[in-house]
mmCIF file of C-alpha atoms in Angstrom:
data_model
loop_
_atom_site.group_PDB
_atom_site.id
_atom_site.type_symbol
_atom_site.label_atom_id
_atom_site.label_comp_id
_atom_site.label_asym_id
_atom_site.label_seq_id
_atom_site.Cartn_x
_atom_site.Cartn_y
_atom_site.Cartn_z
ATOM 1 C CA UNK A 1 -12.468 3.870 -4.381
ATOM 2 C CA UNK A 2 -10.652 6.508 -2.679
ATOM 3 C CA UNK A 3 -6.772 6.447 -5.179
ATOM 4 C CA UNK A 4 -5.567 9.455 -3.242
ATOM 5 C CA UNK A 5 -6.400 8.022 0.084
ATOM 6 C CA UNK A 6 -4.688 4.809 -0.782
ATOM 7 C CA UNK A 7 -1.626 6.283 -1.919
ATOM 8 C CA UNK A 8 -1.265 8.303 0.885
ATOM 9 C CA UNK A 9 -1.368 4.685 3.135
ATOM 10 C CA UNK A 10 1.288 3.334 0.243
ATOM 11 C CA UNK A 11 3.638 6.220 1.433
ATOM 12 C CA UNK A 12 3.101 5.334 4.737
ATOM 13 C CA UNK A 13 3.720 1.915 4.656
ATOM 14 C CA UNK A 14 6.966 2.766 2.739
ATOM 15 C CA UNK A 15 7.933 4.835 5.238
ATOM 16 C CA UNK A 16 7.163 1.832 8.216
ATOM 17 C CA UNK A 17 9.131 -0.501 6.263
ATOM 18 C CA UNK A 18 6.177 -2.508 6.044
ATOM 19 C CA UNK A 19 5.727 -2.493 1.980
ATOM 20 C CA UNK A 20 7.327 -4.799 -0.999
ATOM 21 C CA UNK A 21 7.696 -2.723 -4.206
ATOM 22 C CA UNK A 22 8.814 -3.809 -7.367
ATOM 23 C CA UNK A 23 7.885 -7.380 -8.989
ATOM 24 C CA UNK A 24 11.104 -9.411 -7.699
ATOM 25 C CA UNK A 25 10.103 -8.523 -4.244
ATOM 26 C CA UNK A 26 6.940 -8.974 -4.315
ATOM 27 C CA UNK A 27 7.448 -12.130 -5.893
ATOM 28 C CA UNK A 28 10.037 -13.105 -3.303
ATOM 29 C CA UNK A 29 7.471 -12.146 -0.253
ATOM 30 C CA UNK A 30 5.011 -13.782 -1.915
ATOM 31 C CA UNK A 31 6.255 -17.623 -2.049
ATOM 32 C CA UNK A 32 7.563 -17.018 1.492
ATOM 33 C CA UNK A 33 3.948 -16.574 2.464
ATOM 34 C CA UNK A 34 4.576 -13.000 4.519
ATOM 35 C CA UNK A 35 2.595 -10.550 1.561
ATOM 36 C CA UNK A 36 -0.840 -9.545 3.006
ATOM 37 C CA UNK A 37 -2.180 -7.975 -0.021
ATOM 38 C CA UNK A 38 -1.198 -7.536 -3.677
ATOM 39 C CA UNK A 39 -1.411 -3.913 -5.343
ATOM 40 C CA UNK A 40 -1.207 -4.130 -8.867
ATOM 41 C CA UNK A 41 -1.134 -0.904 -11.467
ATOM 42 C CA UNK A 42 -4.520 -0.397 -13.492
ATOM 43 C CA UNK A 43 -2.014 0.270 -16.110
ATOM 44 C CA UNK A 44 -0.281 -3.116 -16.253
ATOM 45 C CA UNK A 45 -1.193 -5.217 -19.346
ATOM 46 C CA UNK A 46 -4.196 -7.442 -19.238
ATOM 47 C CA UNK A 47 -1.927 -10.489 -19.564
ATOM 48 C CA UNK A 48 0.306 -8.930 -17.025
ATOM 49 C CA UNK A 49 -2.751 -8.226 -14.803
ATOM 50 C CA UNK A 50 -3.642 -11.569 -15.237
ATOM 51 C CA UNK A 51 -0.396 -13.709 -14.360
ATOM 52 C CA UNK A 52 -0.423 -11.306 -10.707
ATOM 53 C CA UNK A 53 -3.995 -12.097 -10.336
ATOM 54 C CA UNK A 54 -3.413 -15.702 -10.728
ATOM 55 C CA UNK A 55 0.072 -15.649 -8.122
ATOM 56 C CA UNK A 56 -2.375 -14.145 -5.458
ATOM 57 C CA UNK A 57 -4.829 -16.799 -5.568
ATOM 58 C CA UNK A 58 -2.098 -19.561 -5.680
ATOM 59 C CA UNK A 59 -1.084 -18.253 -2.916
ATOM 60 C CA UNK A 60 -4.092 -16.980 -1.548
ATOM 61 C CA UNK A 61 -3.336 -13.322 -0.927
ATOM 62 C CA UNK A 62 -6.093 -10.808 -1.425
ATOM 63 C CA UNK A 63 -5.657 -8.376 -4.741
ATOM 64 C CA UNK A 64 -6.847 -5.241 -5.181
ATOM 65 C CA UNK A 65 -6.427 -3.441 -9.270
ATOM 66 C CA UNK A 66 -5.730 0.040 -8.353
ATOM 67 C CA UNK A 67 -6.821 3.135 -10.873
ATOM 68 C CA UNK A 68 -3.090 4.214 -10.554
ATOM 69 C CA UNK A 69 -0.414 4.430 -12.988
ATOM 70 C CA UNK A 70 2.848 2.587 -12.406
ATOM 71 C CA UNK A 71 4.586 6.136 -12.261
ATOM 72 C CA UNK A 72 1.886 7.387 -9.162
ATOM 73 C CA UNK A 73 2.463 4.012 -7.555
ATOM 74 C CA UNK A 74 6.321 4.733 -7.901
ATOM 75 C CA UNK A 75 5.843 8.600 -6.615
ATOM 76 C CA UNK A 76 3.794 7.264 -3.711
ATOM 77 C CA UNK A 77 6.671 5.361 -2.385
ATOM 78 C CA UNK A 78 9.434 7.798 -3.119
ATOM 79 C CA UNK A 79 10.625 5.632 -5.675
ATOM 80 C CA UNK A 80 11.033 4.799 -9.576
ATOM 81 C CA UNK A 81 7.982 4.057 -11.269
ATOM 82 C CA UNK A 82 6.344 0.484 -9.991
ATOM 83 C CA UNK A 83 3.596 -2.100 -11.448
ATOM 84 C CA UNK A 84 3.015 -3.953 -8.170
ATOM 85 C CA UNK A 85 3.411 -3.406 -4.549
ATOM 86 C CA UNK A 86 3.226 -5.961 -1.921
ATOM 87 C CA UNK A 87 1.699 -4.952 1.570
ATOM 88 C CA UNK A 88 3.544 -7.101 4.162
ATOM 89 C CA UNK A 89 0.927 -5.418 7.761
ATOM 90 C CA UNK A 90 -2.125 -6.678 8.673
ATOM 91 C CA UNK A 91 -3.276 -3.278 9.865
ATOM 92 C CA UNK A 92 -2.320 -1.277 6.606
ATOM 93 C CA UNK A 93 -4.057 -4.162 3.820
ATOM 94 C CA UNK A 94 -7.063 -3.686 5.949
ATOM 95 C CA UNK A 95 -6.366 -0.038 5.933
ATOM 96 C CA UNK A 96 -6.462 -0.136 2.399
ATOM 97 C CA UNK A 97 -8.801 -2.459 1.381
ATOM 98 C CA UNK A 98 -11.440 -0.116 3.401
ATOM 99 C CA UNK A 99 -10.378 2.758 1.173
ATOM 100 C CA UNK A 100 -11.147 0.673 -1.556
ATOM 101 C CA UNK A 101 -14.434 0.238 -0.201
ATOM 102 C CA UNK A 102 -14.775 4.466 0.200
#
C-alpha cells in the first residue's frame, strides 16, 4: 500500500472538487448514490470502522481502510483533521485503489 502516494491523489482530488470529506458529507453523497469509493481512517474505532464498512456495502460502494491518521487525512486535503473521505471520480477511486494495490 503506497499511504504517501494516496494522499498525494486525496490532495488532488480536493483540489478538482471531486472529493467528500467529513462524515455528514460523505454520508449525504452516499444515499444519493454519487460516492465512488469510501476512505476511512485506520485510526477510527473498530465499531466506528465497522458502521462505515457496513454503509458501503448497503450501498455498494467499494472501501478501502487506509494506514492514515484522521489528522494526515485532514492535512492531505488542506483541511481539519477527517475520519472518512468520500471519492466522488471514477478516474481518481481507480487511481487510488491501484495505489492500494502498490
Amino acid at each position: 500500500m503506497n499511504v504517501k502516494g494516496i494522499l498525494t491523489l486525496l490532495g488532488f482530488a480536493q483540489k478538482a472538487g471531486k472529493l467528500a470529506a467529513g462524515e455528514s458529507a460523505v454520508e449525504n453523497f452516499l444515499k444519493k448514490g454519487r460516492l465512488l469509493l469510501l476512505v476511512i481512517s485506520a485510526e477510527l474505532s473498530e465499531s466506528h470502522k465497522r458502521f462505515w464498512q457496513q454503509q458501503a456495502q448497503v450501498y455498494q460502494v467499494p472501501w478501502i481502510v487506509l494506514e492514515a491518521t484522521k489528522l494526515e487525512l485532514g492535512l492531505a486535503i488542506g483541511s481539519s483533521p477527517r475520519g472518512v473521505i468520500g471519492i466522488l471520480d471514477r478516474n481518481m477511486a481507480e487511481a487510488i485503489m491501484k495505489k492500494m494495490q502498490d
